[in-house]
PDB file of C-alpha atoms in Angstrom:
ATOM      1  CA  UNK Z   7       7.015  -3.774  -1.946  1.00  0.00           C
ATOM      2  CA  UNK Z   8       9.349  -4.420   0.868  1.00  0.00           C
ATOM      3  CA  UNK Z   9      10.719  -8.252   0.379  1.00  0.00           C
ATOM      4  CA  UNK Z  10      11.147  -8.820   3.951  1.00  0.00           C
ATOM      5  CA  UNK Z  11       7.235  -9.059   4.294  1.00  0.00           C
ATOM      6  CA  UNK Z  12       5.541 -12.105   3.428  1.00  0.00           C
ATOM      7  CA  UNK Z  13       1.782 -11.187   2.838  1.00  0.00           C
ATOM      8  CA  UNK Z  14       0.139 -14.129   2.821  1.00  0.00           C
ATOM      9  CA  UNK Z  15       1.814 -15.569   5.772  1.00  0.00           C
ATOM     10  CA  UNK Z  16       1.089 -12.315   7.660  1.00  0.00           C
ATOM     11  CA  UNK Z  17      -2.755 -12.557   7.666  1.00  0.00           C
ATOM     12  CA  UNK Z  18      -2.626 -16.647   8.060  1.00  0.00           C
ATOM     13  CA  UNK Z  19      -3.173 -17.467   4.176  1.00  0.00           C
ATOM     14  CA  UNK Z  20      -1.727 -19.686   1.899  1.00  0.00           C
ATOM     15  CA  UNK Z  21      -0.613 -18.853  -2.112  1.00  0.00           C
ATOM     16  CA  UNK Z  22      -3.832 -19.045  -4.304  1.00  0.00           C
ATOM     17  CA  UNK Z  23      -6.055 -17.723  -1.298  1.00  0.00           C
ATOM     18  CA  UNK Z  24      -5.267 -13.917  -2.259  1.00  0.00           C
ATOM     19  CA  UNK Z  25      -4.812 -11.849  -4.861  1.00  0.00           C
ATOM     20  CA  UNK Z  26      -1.197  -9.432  -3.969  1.00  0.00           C
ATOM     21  CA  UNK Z  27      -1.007  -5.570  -5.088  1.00  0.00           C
ATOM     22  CA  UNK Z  28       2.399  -4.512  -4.045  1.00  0.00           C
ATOM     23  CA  UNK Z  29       3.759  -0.895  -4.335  1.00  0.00           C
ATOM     24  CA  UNK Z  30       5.834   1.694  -2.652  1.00  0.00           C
ATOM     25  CA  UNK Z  31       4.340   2.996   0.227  1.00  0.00           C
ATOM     26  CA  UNK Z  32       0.991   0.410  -0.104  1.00  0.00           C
ATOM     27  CA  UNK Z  33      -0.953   3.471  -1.481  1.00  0.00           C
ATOM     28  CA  UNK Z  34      -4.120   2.955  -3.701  1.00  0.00           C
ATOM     29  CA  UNK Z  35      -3.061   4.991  -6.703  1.00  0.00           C
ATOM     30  CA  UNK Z  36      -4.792   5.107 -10.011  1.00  0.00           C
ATOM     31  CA  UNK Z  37      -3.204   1.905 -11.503  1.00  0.00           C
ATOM     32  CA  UNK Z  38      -4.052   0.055  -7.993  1.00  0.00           C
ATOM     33  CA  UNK Z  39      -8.019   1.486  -8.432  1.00  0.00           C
ATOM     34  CA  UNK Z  40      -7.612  -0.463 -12.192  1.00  0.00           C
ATOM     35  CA  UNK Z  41      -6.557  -3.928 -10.395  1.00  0.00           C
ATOM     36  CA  UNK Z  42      -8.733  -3.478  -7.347  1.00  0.00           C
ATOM     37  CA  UNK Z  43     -11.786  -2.897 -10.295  1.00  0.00           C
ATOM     38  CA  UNK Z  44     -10.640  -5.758 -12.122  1.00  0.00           C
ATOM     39  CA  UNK Z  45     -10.166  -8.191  -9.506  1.00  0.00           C
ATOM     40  CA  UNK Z  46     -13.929  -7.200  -7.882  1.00  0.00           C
ATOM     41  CA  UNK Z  47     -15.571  -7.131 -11.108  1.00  0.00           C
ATOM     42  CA  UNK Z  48     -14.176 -10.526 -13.210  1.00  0.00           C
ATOM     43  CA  UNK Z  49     -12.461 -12.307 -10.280  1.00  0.00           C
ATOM     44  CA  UNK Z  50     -14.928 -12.009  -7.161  1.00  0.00           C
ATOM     45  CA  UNK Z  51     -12.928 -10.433  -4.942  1.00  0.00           C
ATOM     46  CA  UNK Z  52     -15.315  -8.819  -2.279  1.00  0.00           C
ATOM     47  CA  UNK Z  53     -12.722  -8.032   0.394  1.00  0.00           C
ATOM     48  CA  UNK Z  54      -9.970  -5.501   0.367  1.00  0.00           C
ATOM     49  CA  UNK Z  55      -6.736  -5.169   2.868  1.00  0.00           C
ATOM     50  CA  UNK Z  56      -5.293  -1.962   2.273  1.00  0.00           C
ATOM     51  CA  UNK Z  57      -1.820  -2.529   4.495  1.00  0.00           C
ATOM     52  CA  UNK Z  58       1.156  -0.131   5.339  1.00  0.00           C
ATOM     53  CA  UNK Z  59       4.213  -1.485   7.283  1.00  0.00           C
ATOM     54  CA  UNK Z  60       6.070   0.471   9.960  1.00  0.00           C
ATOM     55  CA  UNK Z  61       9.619   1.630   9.328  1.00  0.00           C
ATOM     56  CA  UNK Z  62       8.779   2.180   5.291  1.00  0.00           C
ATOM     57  CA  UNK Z  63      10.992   3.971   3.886  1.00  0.00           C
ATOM     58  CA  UNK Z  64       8.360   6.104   2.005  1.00  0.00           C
ATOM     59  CA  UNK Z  65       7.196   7.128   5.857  1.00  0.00           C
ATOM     60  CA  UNK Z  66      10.660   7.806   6.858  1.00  0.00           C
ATOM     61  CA  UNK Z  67      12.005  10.562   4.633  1.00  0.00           C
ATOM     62  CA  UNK Z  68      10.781  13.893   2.970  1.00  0.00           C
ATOM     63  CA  UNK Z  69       9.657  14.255  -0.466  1.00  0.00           C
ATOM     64  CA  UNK Z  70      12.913  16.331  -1.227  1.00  0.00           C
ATOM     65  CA  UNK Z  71      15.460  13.582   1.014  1.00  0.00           C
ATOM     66  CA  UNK Z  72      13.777  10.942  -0.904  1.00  0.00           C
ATOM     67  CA  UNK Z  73      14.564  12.526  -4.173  1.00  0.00           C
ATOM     68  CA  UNK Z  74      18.339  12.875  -3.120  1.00  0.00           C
ATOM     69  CA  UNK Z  75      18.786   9.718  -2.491  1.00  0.00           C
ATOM     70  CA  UNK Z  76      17.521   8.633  -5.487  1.00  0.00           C
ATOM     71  CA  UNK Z  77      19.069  10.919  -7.265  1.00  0.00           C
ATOM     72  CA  UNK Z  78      22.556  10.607  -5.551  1.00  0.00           C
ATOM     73  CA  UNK Z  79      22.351   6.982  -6.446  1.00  0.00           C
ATOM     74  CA  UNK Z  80      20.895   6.963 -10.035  1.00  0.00           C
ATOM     75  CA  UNK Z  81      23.417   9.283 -10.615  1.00  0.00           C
ATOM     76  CA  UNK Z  82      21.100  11.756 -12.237  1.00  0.00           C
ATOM     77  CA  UNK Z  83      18.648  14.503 -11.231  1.00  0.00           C
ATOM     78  CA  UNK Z  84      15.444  13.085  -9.654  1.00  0.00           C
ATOM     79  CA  UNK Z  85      14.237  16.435  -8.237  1.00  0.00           C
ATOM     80  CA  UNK Z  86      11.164  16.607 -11.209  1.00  0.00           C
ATOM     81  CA  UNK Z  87       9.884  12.986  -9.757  1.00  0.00           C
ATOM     82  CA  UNK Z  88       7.046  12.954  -7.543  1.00  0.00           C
ATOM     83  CA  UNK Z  89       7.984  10.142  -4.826  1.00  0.00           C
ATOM     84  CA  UNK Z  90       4.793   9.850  -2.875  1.00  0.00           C
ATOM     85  CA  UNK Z  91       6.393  10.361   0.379  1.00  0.00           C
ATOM     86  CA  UNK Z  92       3.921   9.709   3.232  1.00  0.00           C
ATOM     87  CA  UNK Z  93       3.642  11.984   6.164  1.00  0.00           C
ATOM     88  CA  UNK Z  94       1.056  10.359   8.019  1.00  0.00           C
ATOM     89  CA  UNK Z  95       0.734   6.483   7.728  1.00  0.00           C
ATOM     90  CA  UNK Z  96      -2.663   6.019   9.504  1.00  0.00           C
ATOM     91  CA  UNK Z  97      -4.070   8.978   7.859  1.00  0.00           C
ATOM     92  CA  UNK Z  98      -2.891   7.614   4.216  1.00  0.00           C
ATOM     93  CA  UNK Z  99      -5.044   4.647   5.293  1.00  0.00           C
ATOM     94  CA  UNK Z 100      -7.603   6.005   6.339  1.00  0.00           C
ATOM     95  CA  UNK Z 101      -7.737   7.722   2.832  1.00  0.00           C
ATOM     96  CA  UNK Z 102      -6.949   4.993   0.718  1.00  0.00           C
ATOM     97  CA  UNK Z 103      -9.883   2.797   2.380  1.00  0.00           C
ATOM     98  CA  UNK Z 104     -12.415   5.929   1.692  1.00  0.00           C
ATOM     99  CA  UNK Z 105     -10.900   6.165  -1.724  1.00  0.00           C
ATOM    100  CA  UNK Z 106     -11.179   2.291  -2.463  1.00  0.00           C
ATOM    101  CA  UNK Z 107     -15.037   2.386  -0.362  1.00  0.00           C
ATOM    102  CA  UNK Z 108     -15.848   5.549  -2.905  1.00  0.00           C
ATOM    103  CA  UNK Z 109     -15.096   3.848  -6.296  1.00  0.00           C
ATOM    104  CA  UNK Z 110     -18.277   3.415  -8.365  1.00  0.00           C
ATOM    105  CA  UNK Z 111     -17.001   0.153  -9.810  1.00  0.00           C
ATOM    106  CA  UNK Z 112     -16.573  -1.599  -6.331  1.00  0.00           C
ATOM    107  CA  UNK Z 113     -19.945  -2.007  -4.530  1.00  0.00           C
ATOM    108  CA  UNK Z 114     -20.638  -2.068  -1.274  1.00  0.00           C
ATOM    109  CA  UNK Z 115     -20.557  -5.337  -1.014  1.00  0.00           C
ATOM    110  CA  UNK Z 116     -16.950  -5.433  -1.030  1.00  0.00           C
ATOM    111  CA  UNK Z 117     -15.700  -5.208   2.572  1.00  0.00           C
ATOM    112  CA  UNK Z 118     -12.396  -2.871   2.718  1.00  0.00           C
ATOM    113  CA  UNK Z 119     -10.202  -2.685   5.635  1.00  0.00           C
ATOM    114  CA  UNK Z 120      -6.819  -0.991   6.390  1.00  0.00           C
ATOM    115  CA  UNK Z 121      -4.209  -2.231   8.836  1.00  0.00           C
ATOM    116  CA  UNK Z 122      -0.391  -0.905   9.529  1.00  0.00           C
ATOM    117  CA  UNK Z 123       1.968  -4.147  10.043  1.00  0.00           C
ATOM    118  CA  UNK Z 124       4.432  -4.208  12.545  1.00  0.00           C
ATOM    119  CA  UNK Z 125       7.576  -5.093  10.839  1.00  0.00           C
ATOM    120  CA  UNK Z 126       9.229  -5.623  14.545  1.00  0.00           C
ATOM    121  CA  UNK Z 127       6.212  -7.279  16.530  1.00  0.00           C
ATOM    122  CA  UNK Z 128       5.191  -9.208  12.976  1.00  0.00           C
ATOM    123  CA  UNK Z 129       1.386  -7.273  14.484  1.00  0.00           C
ATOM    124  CA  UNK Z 130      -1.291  -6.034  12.157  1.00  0.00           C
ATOM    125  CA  UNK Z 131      -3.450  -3.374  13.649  1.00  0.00           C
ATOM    126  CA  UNK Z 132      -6.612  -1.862  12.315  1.00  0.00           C
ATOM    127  CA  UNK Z 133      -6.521   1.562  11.208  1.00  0.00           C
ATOM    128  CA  UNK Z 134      -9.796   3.078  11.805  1.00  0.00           C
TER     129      UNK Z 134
END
């Protein structure tokens, strides 16, 4: 989600090479599960980059700071909204990849990875 991160240009590709799920955080939720099913099954995909980016805000805060802020600046109560703060970036990965490998709509011939990007070092490390 973050604008400051070009995808494409961060893993050496070039627009109409990938197909680009952005959200907060990176995390495979329910509606990223639909696209990821959806891209394997009518588009071909058959590989998967799961990525997370250092200094995310999603990573930085608590569940209830997050909800402050949010609140503070939509000027209403946001304490009811769950934020999907993430404690742990590498184990969020690591969950999301098992998650995505698990689906029974994505073989196994997809090949799913997930990396953390450095936002300072412009780096992309494998999360095991």
């Amino acid at each position: 989600m973050d604008s400051r991160i070009d995808p494409l240009r961060m893993i050496g590709l070039s627009p109409g090479d990938a197909k680009i799920l952005r959200n907060p955080g990176g995390r495979v939720t329910d509606q990223v599960l639909v696209a990821l099913v959806l891209g394997v099954t009518l588009l071909k995909v058959d590989r998967v980059l799961i990525i997370e980016h250092t200094r995310c805000a999603m990573a930085s805060a608590s569940e209830d700071e997050l909800r402050r802020r949010v609140g503070n600046e939509a000027g209403t109560d946001a304490s009811w909204m769950s934020l999907g703060v993430i404690d742990d970036q590498s184990a969020a990965i690591r969950g999301d990849v098992a998650k995505v490998k698990a689906h029974p709509l994505i073989g196994d011939h997809v090949a799913v990875g997930g990396f953390l990007y450095d936002v300072d070092t412009g780096l992309l490390s494998p999360i095991a």
